[in-house]
Short mmCIF file of C-alpha atoms in Angstrom, two decimals:
data_model
loop_
_atom_site.label_atom_id
_atom_site.label_comp_id
_atom_site.label_asym_id
_atom_site.label_seq_id
_atom_site.Cartn_x
_atom_site.Cartn_y
_atom_site.Cartn_z
CA UNK A 30 25.63 159.61 31.08
CA UNK A 31 24.76 159.77 27.37
CA UNK A 32 23.91 163.49 27.74
CA UNK A 33 27.23 164.09 29.50
CA UNK A 34 29.11 162.27 26.77
CA UNK A 35 27.39 164.30 24.06
CA UNK A 36 28.14 167.58 25.79
CA UNK A 37 31.77 166.68 26.33
CA UNK A 38 32.11 165.55 22.71
CA UNK A 39 30.85 168.99 21.74
CA UNK A 40 33.37 170.50 24.12
CA UNK A 41 36.19 168.56 22.46
CA UNK A 42 35.14 169.85 19.02
CA UNK A 43 35.43 173.45 20.30
CA UNK A 44 39.01 174.59 19.90
CA UNK A 45 39.99 176.07 23.27
CA UNK A 46 42.25 175.16 26.15
CA UNK A 47 39.44 174.38 28.59
CA UNK A 48 36.40 173.18 26.62
CA UNK A 49 34.51 171.97 29.75
CA UNK A 50 34.67 175.47 31.22
CA UNK A 51 33.56 176.89 27.87
CA UNK A 52 30.56 174.56 27.69
CA UNK A 53 29.74 175.41 31.30
CA UNK A 54 29.86 179.10 30.49
CA UNK A 55 27.63 178.50 27.46
CA UNK A 56 25.15 176.63 29.65
CA UNK A 57 25.24 179.40 32.25
CA UNK A 58 24.61 181.93 29.51
CA UNK A 59 21.75 179.75 28.25
CA UNK A 60 20.41 179.53 31.81
CA UNK A 61 20.54 183.30 32.12
CA UNK A 62 18.81 183.77 28.74
CA UNK A 63 16.07 181.29 29.66
CA UNK A 64 15.57 183.08 32.97
CA UNK A 65 15.39 186.49 31.29
CA UNK A 66 13.10 185.11 28.63
CA UNK A 67 10.86 183.75 31.40
CA UNK A 68 10.78 187.16 33.07
CA UNK A 69 9.90 188.86 29.78
CA UNK A 70 7.19 186.31 29.02
CA UNK A 71 5.86 186.59 32.58
CA UNK A 72 5.52 190.35 32.16
CA UNK A 73 3.84 189.86 28.80
CA UNK A 74 1.49 187.27 30.30
CA UNK A 75 0.56 189.66 33.14
CA UNK A 76 -0.28 192.30 30.53
CA UNK A 77 -2.25 189.74 28.51
CA UNK A 78 -4.20 188.66 31.63
CA UNK A 79 -4.98 192.30 32.40
CA UNK A 80 -6.11 192.84 28.83
CA UNK A 81 -8.33 189.73 28.95
CA UNK A 82 -9.92 190.65 32.28
CA UNK A 83 -10.51 194.30 31.35
CA UNK A 84 -12.08 193.51 28.01
CA UNK A 85 -14.11 190.53 29.24
CA UNK A 86 -15.51 192.65 32.10
CA UNK A 87 -16.29 195.43 29.62
CA UNK A 88 -18.12 193.05 27.27
CA UNK A 89 -20.08 191.47 30.14
CA UNK A 90 -21.14 194.88 31.51
CA UNK A 91 -22.22 196.05 28.06
CA UNK A 92 -24.17 192.83 27.41
CA UNK A 93 -25.91 193.11 30.82
CA UNK A 94 -26.78 196.77 30.19
CA UNK A 95 -28.25 195.99 26.76
CA UNK A 96 -30.20 192.94 28.00
CA UNK A 97 -31.78 195.09 30.73
CA UNK A 98 -32.70 197.76 28.20
CA UNK A 99 -34.27 195.44 25.60
CA UNK A 100 -37.48 194.75 27.64
CA UNK A 101 -37.83 198.48 28.33
CA UNK A 102 -37.67 199.29 24.62
CA UNK A 103 -40.18 196.53 23.83
CA UNK A 104 -42.55 197.78 26.57
CA UNK A 105 -42.29 201.35 25.25
CA UNK A 106 -43.06 200.10 21.74
CA UNK A 107 -46.14 198.19 22.99
CA UNK A 108 -47.38 201.28 24.86
CA UNK A 109 -46.83 203.47 21.79
CA UNK A 110 -48.73 200.96 19.63
CA UNK A 111 -51.67 200.97 22.06
CA UNK A 112 -51.68 204.77 22.10
CA UNK A 113 -51.62 204.80 18.32
CA UNK A 114 -54.66 202.45 18.14
CA UNK A 115 -56.60 204.59 20.65
CA UNK A 116 -55.71 207.82 18.82
CA UNK A 117 -56.74 206.29 15.49
CA UNK A 118 -60.13 205.33 16.93
CA UNK A 119 -60.56 208.84 18.43
CA UNK A 120 -59.55 210.40 15.13
CA UNK A 121 -62.02 208.24 13.18
CA UNK A 122 -64.82 209.20 15.62
CA UNK A 123 -63.91 212.90 15.33
CA UNK A 124 -63.89 212.67 11.52
CA UNK A 125 -67.37 211.07 11.58
CA UNK A 126 -68.67 213.79 13.92
CA UNK A 127 -67.08 216.35 11.61
CA UNK A 128 -68.88 214.89 8.60
CA UNK A 129 -72.20 214.81 10.52
CA UNK A 130 -71.82 218.39 11.77
CA UNK A 131 -70.89 219.67 8.32
CA UNK A 132 -73.80 217.78 6.77
CA UNK A 133 -76.20 219.25 9.35
CA UNK A 134 -74.86 222.76 8.72
CA UNK A 135 -75.07 222.35 4.97
CA UNK A 136 -78.68 221.04 5.24
CA UNK A 137 -79.73 223.88 7.54
CA UNK A 138 -78.09 226.42 5.22
CA UNK A 139 -79.86 225.01 2.17
CA UNK A 140 -83.23 225.02 4.01
CA UNK A 141 -82.65 228.57 5.24
CA UNK A 142 -81.80 229.72 1.74
CA UNK A 143 -84.97 228.08 0.41
CA UNK A 144 -87.13 229.60 3.17
CA UNK A 145 -85.51 233.01 2.69
CA UNK A 146 -86.17 232.85 -1.04
CA UNK A 147 -89.80 231.90 -0.46
CA UNK A 148 -90.15 234.68 2.13
CA UNK A 149 -88.72 237.27 -0.24
CA UNK A 150 -91.06 236.13 -3.00
CA UNK A 151 -94.15 236.16 -0.75
CA UNK A 152 -93.25 239.51 0.79
CA UNK A 153 -92.75 241.12 -2.62
CA UNK A 154 -96.07 239.78 -3.76
CA UNK A 155 -97.80 241.00 -0.58
CA UNK A 156 -96.28 244.47 -0.87
CA UNK A 157 -97.32 244.63 -4.52
CA UNK A 158 -100.86 243.59 -3.59
CA UNK A 159 -100.99 246.12 -0.75
CA UNK A 160 -99.89 248.89 -3.10
CA UNK A 161 -102.64 247.98 -5.56
CA UNK A 162 -105.25 247.87 -2.76
CA UNK A 163 -104.04 251.26 -1.53
CA UNK A 164 -104.63 252.70 -5.01
CA UNK A 165 -108.09 251.15 -5.17
CA UNK A 166 -109.02 252.65 -1.78
CA UNK A 167 -107.73 256.06 -2.88
CA UNK A 168 -109.72 255.86 -6.13
CA UNK A 169 -112.88 254.93 -4.26
CA UNK A 170 -112.37 257.86 -1.89
CA UNK A 171 -111.52 260.42 -4.56
CA UNK A 172 -114.09 259.47 -7.22
CA UNK A 173 -111.63 258.08 -9.74
CA UNK A 174 -112.96 254.59 -9.58
CA UNK A 175 -114.11 254.40 -13.18
CA UNK A 176 -110.67 255.08 -14.62
CA UNK A 177 -108.91 252.78 -12.03
CA UNK A 178 -111.14 249.87 -12.93
CA UNK A 179 -109.69 249.93 -16.42
CA UNK A 180 -106.02 249.44 -15.21
CA UNK A 181 -103.95 246.36 -14.69
CA UNK A 182 -103.77 247.08 -10.97
CA UNK A 183 -107.54 246.69 -10.78
CA UNK A 184 -107.07 243.20 -12.24
CA UNK A 185 -104.48 242.47 -9.53
CA UNK A 186 -106.93 243.63 -6.81
CA UNK A 187 -109.63 241.40 -8.29
CA UNK A 188 -107.18 238.41 -8.09
CA UNK A 189 -106.37 239.22 -4.46
CA UNK A 190 -110.05 239.42 -3.61
CA UNK A 191 -110.69 236.13 -5.35
CA UNK A 192 -108.07 234.36 -3.21
CA UNK A 193 -108.46 236.30 0.05
CA UNK A 194 -109.90 234.70 3.16
CA UNK A 195 -113.28 236.59 3.09
CA UNK A 196 -116.86 235.77 3.78
CA UNK A 197 -118.77 234.95 0.67
CA UNK A 198 -120.98 238.02 0.96
CA UNK A 199 -117.96 240.28 1.40
CA UNK A 200 -116.21 238.70 -1.61
CA UNK A 201 -119.33 239.08 -3.71
CA UNK A 202 -119.68 242.74 -2.68
CA UNK A 203 -116.05 243.50 -3.55
CA UNK A 204 -116.16 241.52 -6.78
CA UNK A 205 -119.25 243.46 -7.92
CA UNK A 206 -117.66 246.79 -7.01
CA UNK A 207 -114.44 245.94 -8.84
CA UNK A 208 -116.03 244.84 -12.08
CA UNK A 209 -114.94 247.03 -15.02
CA UNK A 210 -118.47 248.42 -15.18
CA UNK A 211 -118.99 248.28 -11.42
CA UNK A 212 -120.00 251.10 -9.10
CA UNK A 213 -116.99 252.29 -7.02
CA UNK A 214 -118.35 255.61 -6.00
CA UNK A 215 -117.53 257.12 -2.65
CA UNK A 216 -120.98 256.24 -1.49
CA UNK A 217 -120.02 252.54 -1.67
CA UNK A 218 -118.91 252.64 1.91
CA UNK A 219 -119.53 248.94 2.43
CA UNK A 220 -117.11 247.87 -0.27
CA UNK A 221 -114.58 250.40 0.91
CA UNK A 222 -114.80 249.13 4.48
CA UNK A 223 -114.40 245.55 3.38
CA UNK A 224 -111.36 246.50 1.24
CA UNK A 225 -109.74 248.39 4.12
CA UNK A 226 -110.37 245.51 6.47
CA UNK A 227 -108.79 243.07 3.97
CA UNK A 228 -105.78 245.38 3.58
CA UNK A 229 -105.26 245.62 7.34
CA UNK A 230 -105.45 241.87 7.65
CA UNK A 231 -102.88 241.41 4.86
CA UNK A 232 -100.62 244.02 6.47
CA UNK A 233 -100.80 242.29 9.85
CA UNK A 234 -100.13 238.94 8.20
CA UNK A 235 -97.01 240.38 6.50
CA UNK A 236 -95.71 241.85 9.74
CA UNK A 237 -96.18 238.47 11.40
CA UNK A 238 -94.31 236.85 8.50
CA UNK A 239 -91.49 239.41 8.92
CA UNK A 240 -91.20 238.56 12.59
CA UNK A 241 -91.12 234.82 11.83
CA UNK A 242 -88.42 235.39 9.18
CA UNK A 243 -86.28 237.43 11.58
CA UNK A 244 -86.66 234.73 14.23
CA UNK A 245 -85.77 232.02 11.68
CA UNK A 246 -82.68 233.98 10.57
CA UNK A 247 -81.57 234.48 14.17
CA UNK A 248 -82.10 230.79 14.95
CA UNK A 249 -80.15 229.74 11.87
CA UNK A 250 -77.26 232.08 12.63
CA UNK A 251 -77.06 230.76 16.20
CA UNK A 252 -77.13 227.18 14.97
CA UNK A 253 -74.53 227.95 12.25
CA UNK A 254 -72.21 229.56 14.80
CA UNK A 255 -72.54 226.56 17.10
CA UNK A 256 -71.95 224.07 14.29
CA UNK A 257 -69.02 226.10 12.90
CA UNK A 258 -67.46 226.17 16.37
CA UNK A 259 -68.04 222.41 16.66
CA UNK A 260 -66.50 221.81 13.23
CA UNK A 261 -63.50 224.02 14.08
CA UNK A 262 -63.01 222.14 17.35
CA UNK A 263 -63.24 218.83 15.49
CA UNK A 264 -60.72 220.11 12.91
CA UNK A 265 -58.31 220.97 15.72
CA UNK A 266 -58.88 217.60 17.39
CA UNK A 267 -58.31 215.71 14.10
CA UNK A 268 -55.16 217.70 13.35
CA UNK A 269 -53.82 217.15 16.89
CA UNK A 270 -54.52 213.43 16.77
CA UNK A 271 -53.06 213.13 13.23
CA UNK A 272 -49.89 214.89 14.39
CA UNK A 273 -49.66 212.70 17.48
CA UNK A 274 -50.19 209.53 15.41
CA UNK A 275 -47.35 210.64 13.09
CA UNK A 276 -45.11 211.37 16.07
CA UNK A 277 -45.88 207.92 17.50
CA UNK A 278 -45.06 206.30 14.15
CA UNK A 279 -41.70 208.09 14.05
CA UNK A 280 -41.08 207.21 17.70
CA UNK A 281 -41.94 203.54 17.07
CA UNK A 282 -39.67 203.47 14.01
CA UNK A 283 -36.83 204.96 16.07
CA UNK A 284 -37.45 202.49 18.91
CA UNK A 285 -37.51 199.59 16.42
CA UNK A 286 -34.20 200.77 14.97
CA UNK A 287 -32.83 201.12 18.53
CA UNK A 288 -34.09 197.62 19.34
CA UNK A 289 -32.48 196.16 16.18
CA UNK A 290 -29.19 197.94 16.88
CA UNK A 291 -29.21 196.84 20.51
CA UNK A 292 -29.93 193.20 19.62
CA UNK A 293 -27.23 193.27 16.93
CA UNK A 294 -24.72 194.88 19.31
CA UNK A 295 -25.59 192.38 22.05
CA UNK A 296 -25.17 189.45 19.66
CA UNK A 297 -21.86 190.83 18.35
CA UNK A 298 -20.57 191.46 21.88
CA UNK A 299 -21.50 187.93 22.94
CA UNK A 300 -19.58 186.49 19.99
CA UNK A 301 -16.58 188.71 20.69
CA UNK A 302 -16.75 187.71 24.38
CA UNK A 303 -16.84 184.02 23.41
CA UNK A 304 -13.90 184.49 21.04
CA UNK A 305 -11.94 186.46 23.64
CA UNK A 306 -12.70 183.88 26.33
CA UNK A 307 -11.55 181.07 24.03
CA UNK A 308 -8.39 182.96 23.06
CA UNK A 309 -7.53 183.88 26.65
CA UNK A 310 -8.15 180.31 27.84
CA UNK A 311 -5.91 178.99 25.08
CA UNK A 312 -3.20 181.52 25.93
CA UNK A 313 -3.42 180.57 29.60
CA UNK A 314 -2.95 176.90 28.71
CA UNK A 315 0.02 177.80 26.47
CA UNK A 316 1.53 179.94 29.24
CA UNK A 317 1.14 177.12 31.76
CA UNK A 318 2.72 174.68 29.32
CA UNK A 319 5.62 177.04 28.53
CA UNK A 320 6.18 177.71 32.22
CA UNK A 321 6.39 173.99 32.92
CA UNK A 322 8.76 173.44 29.99
CA UNK A 323 10.90 176.38 31.09
CA UNK A 324 11.08 175.01 34.62
CA UNK A 325 12.11 171.62 33.26
CA UNK A 326 14.69 173.30 31.00
CA UNK A 327 16.15 175.29 33.89
CA UNK A 328 16.26 172.11 35.97
CA UNK A 329 18.00 170.19 33.18
CA UNK A 330 20.59 172.98 32.67
CA UNK A 331 21.30 173.09 36.42
CA UNK A 332 21.68 169.32 36.60
CA UNK A 333 24.00 169.41 33.55
CA UNK A 334 26.15 172.11 35.15
CA UNK A 335 26.42 169.97 38.28
CA UNK A 336 27.45 167.01 36.14
CA UNK A 337 30.07 169.06 34.24
CA UNK A 338 31.63 170.22 37.49
CA UNK A 339 32.19 166.64 38.69
CA UNK A 340 35.39 164.61 38.44
CA UNK A 341 33.55 162.03 36.37
CA UNK A 342 32.99 164.67 33.69
CA UNK A 343 36.71 165.42 33.57
CA UNK A 344 37.52 161.75 33.01
CA UNK A 345 34.94 161.39 30.23
CA UNK A 346 36.30 164.56 28.59
CA UNK A 347 39.84 163.22 28.54
CA UNK A 348 38.64 159.99 26.92
CA UNK A 349 36.53 161.82 24.32
CA UNK A 350 39.33 164.25 23.45
CA UNK A 351 41.74 161.41 22.86
CA UNK A 352 39.27 159.67 20.51
CA UNK A 353 38.09 162.80 18.63
CA UNK A 354 39.56 163.29 15.13
CA UNK A 355 40.96 166.63 14.04
CA UNK A 356 38.57 168.88 12.05
CA UNK A 357 38.73 168.29 8.29
CA UNK A 358 40.25 171.16 6.31
CA UNK A 359 37.97 173.27 4.13
CA UNK A 360 37.76 172.10 0.49
CA UNK A 361 39.90 174.09 -1.90
CA UNK A 362 38.14 176.43 -4.33
CA UNK A 363 38.47 175.57 -8.01
CA UNK A 364 39.95 178.05 -10.49
CA UNK A 365 40.28 177.21 -14.19
CA UNK A 366 40.62 178.96 -17.53
CA UNK A 367 38.49 178.61 -20.66
CA UNK A 368 39.40 179.72 -24.20
CA UNK A 369 36.77 181.16 -26.57
CA UNK A 370 36.96 182.91 -29.94
CA UNK A 371 34.74 185.89 -29.43
CA UNK A 372 34.96 186.75 -33.13
CA UNK A 373 33.09 183.55 -33.98
CA UNK A 374 29.85 184.48 -32.21
CA UNK A 375 28.30 185.60 -28.98
CA UNK A 376 29.79 184.61 -25.64
CA UNK A 377 26.34 183.46 -24.43
CA UNK A 378 26.86 184.18 -20.70
CA UNK A 379 24.26 186.20 -18.76
CA UNK A 380 26.07 188.09 -16.00
CA UNK A 381 25.16 190.18 -12.96
CA UNK A 382 26.68 193.68 -12.79
CA UNK A 383 25.12 194.82 -9.50
CA UNK A 384 28.37 194.29 -7.54
CA UNK A 385 32.11 194.47 -8.12
CA UNK A 386 32.10 190.69 -8.78
CA UNK A 387 31.09 189.60 -12.29
CA UNK A 388 28.85 186.58 -11.59
CA UNK A 389 27.41 184.29 -14.28
CA UNK A 390 23.64 183.91 -13.78
CA UNK A 391 22.86 181.75 -16.85
CA UNK A 392 24.39 180.03 -19.90
CA UNK A 393 22.55 180.66 -23.18
CA UNK A 394 22.11 177.69 -25.50
CA UNK A 395 24.11 177.99 -28.76
CA UNK A 396 26.61 180.51 -27.39
CA UNK A 397 30.39 180.15 -27.15
CA UNK A 398 30.18 179.22 -23.43
CA UNK A 399 27.62 176.51 -24.23
CA UNK A 400 29.91 175.16 -27.00
CA UNK A 401 32.83 175.15 -24.55
CA UNK A 402 30.80 173.15 -22.01
CA UNK A 403 29.97 170.50 -24.59
CA UNK A 404 33.60 169.96 -25.51
CA UNK A 405 35.52 170.52 -22.24
CA UNK A 406 36.38 168.30 -19.31
CA UNK A 407 33.55 167.97 -16.75
CA UNK A 408 35.51 169.78 -14.07
CA UNK A 409 35.99 172.76 -16.43
CA UNK A 410 32.29 173.21 -17.26
CA UNK A 411 31.11 176.80 -16.82
CA UNK A 412 28.17 176.82 -14.43
CA UNK A 413 25.58 179.17 -13.10
CA UNK A 414 26.92 181.38 -10.26
CA UNK A 415 30.58 180.93 -11.31
CA UNK A 416 32.66 184.11 -11.05
CA UNK A 417 34.69 185.63 -13.90
CA UNK A 418 38.01 186.63 -12.28
CA UNK A 419 39.94 187.85 -15.32
CA UNK A 420 39.57 188.28 -19.10
CA UNK A 421 42.69 188.08 -21.29
CA UNK A 422 44.87 188.16 -18.21
CA UNK A 423 43.39 191.46 -17.05
CA UNK A 424 41.38 191.87 -13.84
CA UNK A 425 38.95 194.58 -12.79
CA UNK A 426 35.50 195.33 -11.54
CA UNK A 427 32.38 193.77 -12.99
CA UNK A 428 31.73 196.51 -15.56
CA UNK A 429 35.36 196.48 -16.79
CA UNK A 430 35.41 192.69 -17.16
CA UNK A 431 32.09 192.81 -19.01
CA UNK A 432 33.61 195.28 -21.49
CA UNK A 433 36.67 193.07 -21.99
CA UNK A 434 34.39 190.08 -22.49
CA UNK A 435 32.80 191.87 -25.46
CA UNK A 436 36.03 192.28 -27.43
CA UNK A 437 35.91 190.44 -30.80
CA UNK A 438 39.02 188.34 -30.40
CA UNK A 439 40.25 185.11 -28.90
CA UNK A 440 39.96 185.33 -25.14
CA UNK A 441 41.21 183.44 -22.14
CA UNK A 442 38.65 183.75 -19.35
CA UNK A 443 39.64 182.82 -15.80
CA UNK A 444 36.71 181.28 -13.88
CA UNK A 445 36.35 180.77 -10.10
CA UNK A 446 33.93 178.03 -9.16
CA UNK A 447 31.24 179.06 -6.65
CA UNK A 448 31.03 177.24 -3.36
CA UNK A 449 27.69 176.87 -1.54
CA UNK A 450 27.60 176.92 2.25
CA UNK A 451 24.56 176.23 4.45
CA UNK A 452 24.50 177.87 7.88
CA UNK A 453 21.84 176.83 10.42
CA UNK A 454 21.51 179.18 13.38
CA UNK A 455 19.31 178.26 16.40
CA UNK A 456 17.06 180.79 18.07
CA UNK A 457 19.16 183.05 20.30
CA UNK A 458 18.51 186.40 21.99
CA UNK A 459 21.47 188.04 20.30
CA UNK A 460 21.85 190.28 17.29
CA UNK A 461 22.72 188.63 13.98
CA UNK A 462 25.92 190.65 13.50
CA UNK A 463 25.91 191.25 9.74
CA UNK A 464 26.01 194.38 7.61
CA UNK A 465 24.33 193.63 4.28
CA UNK A 466 23.57 195.22 0.94
CA UNK A 467 20.72 194.13 -1.34
CA UNK A 468 21.83 193.25 -4.89
CA UNK A 469 20.08 191.95 -7.97
CA UNK A 470 21.73 188.61 -7.26
CA UNK A 471 21.29 187.84 -3.57
CA UNK A 472 22.39 189.97 -0.63
CA UNK A 473 26.04 191.02 -0.29
CA UNK A 474 27.82 190.50 3.06
CA UNK A 475 29.63 193.79 3.75
CA UNK A 476 30.87 193.14 7.29
CA UNK A 477 30.65 190.68 10.19
CA UNK A 478 30.19 192.78 13.33
CA UNK A 479 31.57 191.72 16.74
CA UNK A 480 29.40 190.07 19.38
CA UNK A 481 26.81 188.67 16.99
CA UNK A 482 25.51 185.20 16.19
CA UNK A 483 27.54 185.09 12.94
CA UNK A 484 30.79 185.80 14.79
CA UNK A 485 29.98 182.94 17.20
CA UNK A 486 29.31 180.68 14.19
CA UNK A 487 32.60 181.67 12.57
CA UNK A 488 34.51 180.92 15.76
CA UNK A 489 32.90 177.48 16.00
CA UNK A 490 33.23 176.77 12.24
CA UNK A 491 36.41 178.48 11.01
CA UNK A 492 36.62 176.28 7.88
CA UNK A 493 33.29 177.57 6.55
CA UNK A 494 33.27 181.00 8.17
CA UNK A 495 31.05 183.74 6.70
CA UNK A 496 33.17 186.61 5.37
CA UNK A 497 32.72 189.94 3.56
CA UNK A 498 32.19 189.30 -0.15
CA UNK A 499 29.97 186.26 0.42
CA UNK A 500 26.46 186.41 -0.91
CA UNK A 501 23.34 185.18 0.88
CA UNK A 502 21.23 183.49 -1.80
CA UNK A 503 18.46 182.08 0.38
CA UNK A 504 17.08 182.48 3.90
CA UNK A 505 14.67 179.71 4.89
CA UNK A 506 12.21 179.63 1.95
CA UNK A 507 13.01 183.10 0.54
CA UNK A 508 15.35 183.23 -2.46
CA UNK A 509 16.94 186.38 -3.81
CA UNK A 510 17.31 186.84 -7.53
CA UNK A 511 15.88 189.40 -9.97
CA UNK A 512 15.02 193.13 -9.82
CA UNK A 513 13.39 192.84 -6.38
CA UNK A 514 14.65 189.43 -5.25
CA UNK A 515 17.74 190.71 -3.50
CA UNK A 516 15.72 193.33 -1.65
CA UNK A 517 13.14 190.74 -0.61
CA UNK A 518 15.93 188.53 0.69
CA UNK A 519 17.51 191.46 2.52
CA UNK A 520 14.14 192.29 4.16
CA UNK A 521 13.64 188.64 5.16
CA UNK A 522 17.07 188.47 6.84
CA UNK A 523 16.43 191.74 8.71
CA UNK A 524 12.99 190.57 9.87
CA UNK A 525 14.37 187.26 11.16
CA UNK A 526 17.25 189.03 12.91
CA UNK A 527 14.88 191.35 14.80
CA UNK A 528 12.93 188.42 16.30
CA UNK A 529 16.09 186.41 17.20
CA UNK A 530 14.40 183.52 15.35
CA UNK A 531 16.16 180.39 14.15
CA UNK A 532 17.13 180.67 10.50
CA UNK A 533 18.95 178.81 7.75
CA UNK A 534 21.20 180.72 5.33
CA UNK A 535 22.56 179.52 2.00
CA UNK A 536 25.60 181.47 0.85
CA UNK A 537 27.88 181.55 -2.18
CA UNK A 538 31.57 182.34 -2.00
CA UNK A 539 34.43 182.50 -4.58
CA UNK A 540 38.18 182.52 -4.53
#
């Protein structure tokens, strides 16, 4: 009953012939808006549910895929590490074999060089000795022994005989024959035979030494070729294993980076999934709560409509209309005139020239306006946001009045007091219905367009209706004054209007 009384009291305050029908229509319109709003929100919630499911499924699939891959990457890294250890051991063994083979080859080469040098020395000595023996034999055969025994080659032959492997009697025979005063005549056939025999033995020994040297050279060359081939094979093996170890290191580094990225991505996806799950759960709870509230609201509106259509409602309306006072008239706007002697100093009024109205934005201390305020009646005090209507009996636009205000003479200035109006509009799915213009001082109302929330306000509140020429000075917590203040206020009004949000406007108006 209290709700019915309140609604019917509201109906009485609305100036129309059938206020109950008007309130009923308003409730039906509200019911329709709530229903449409529910349909819009239901569609949005379906889209939100689809978004939540799609993205949650995507995150879960990606997390599962990564978690399956992580053990594979770790297994591949372990296998690569084991291969690297084995290759390192094989490489170390190959390097040791390489060092051993090179050392063996170098030792064999040094020995062969030493043996070859000794062979060359011994062979040269043998050939030199054989040549001297050949000359001695020739001298003994040809009868030139006496002159030969006086040469250096005879001394060489004597040295060979002294060191040769001969019987003592043979050495003694040859030594006696080769003495400088010895008898080396052709008849000394015994000495000649011994000398020839010694030469043949030396020659055979040299040939045997030549054969041994050739065999030693051939053996060394075969060994050197084998060792060189072994060293070359070891070089190739070391290079191959070194390359493979490097490849494994790069592969392990890449797999470690892949593992780090995968773990980071998995962790990030889990957090995003948790956040999305929390957000979607919260939105679902909010949707459930809004749906319940909307259902209760629709039920309450329907019950109210049923109440308003009853005979009891008509009786209560008649009683409320009889007891309701008539709306109070709007307060009259104040207009007064001040007198200042502009020749005596500065006017001291800061004014706004951004519109056709000349509006006072501040009173400077020590100016003529400030002096007037100190001496005048309280109701004739010039205040911030008052409007200058005329100067010296002449009217005009803001720029013209500002020029007149600067004349150095006594002036009568007609002032219109500003009136502040606060308009509170509830949230409603309807356009605002205002054409505005951003000024330095607030936002100028250019036009009230039909079918908007402002027109509905004006119809319900004719005494404080919003009209062209009014200025919006504040919307909610946004004020508009200064080089960008009016634009900021204009933008705030437009933004609120687009969302159909509830808003509170503070406006100034002048006579």
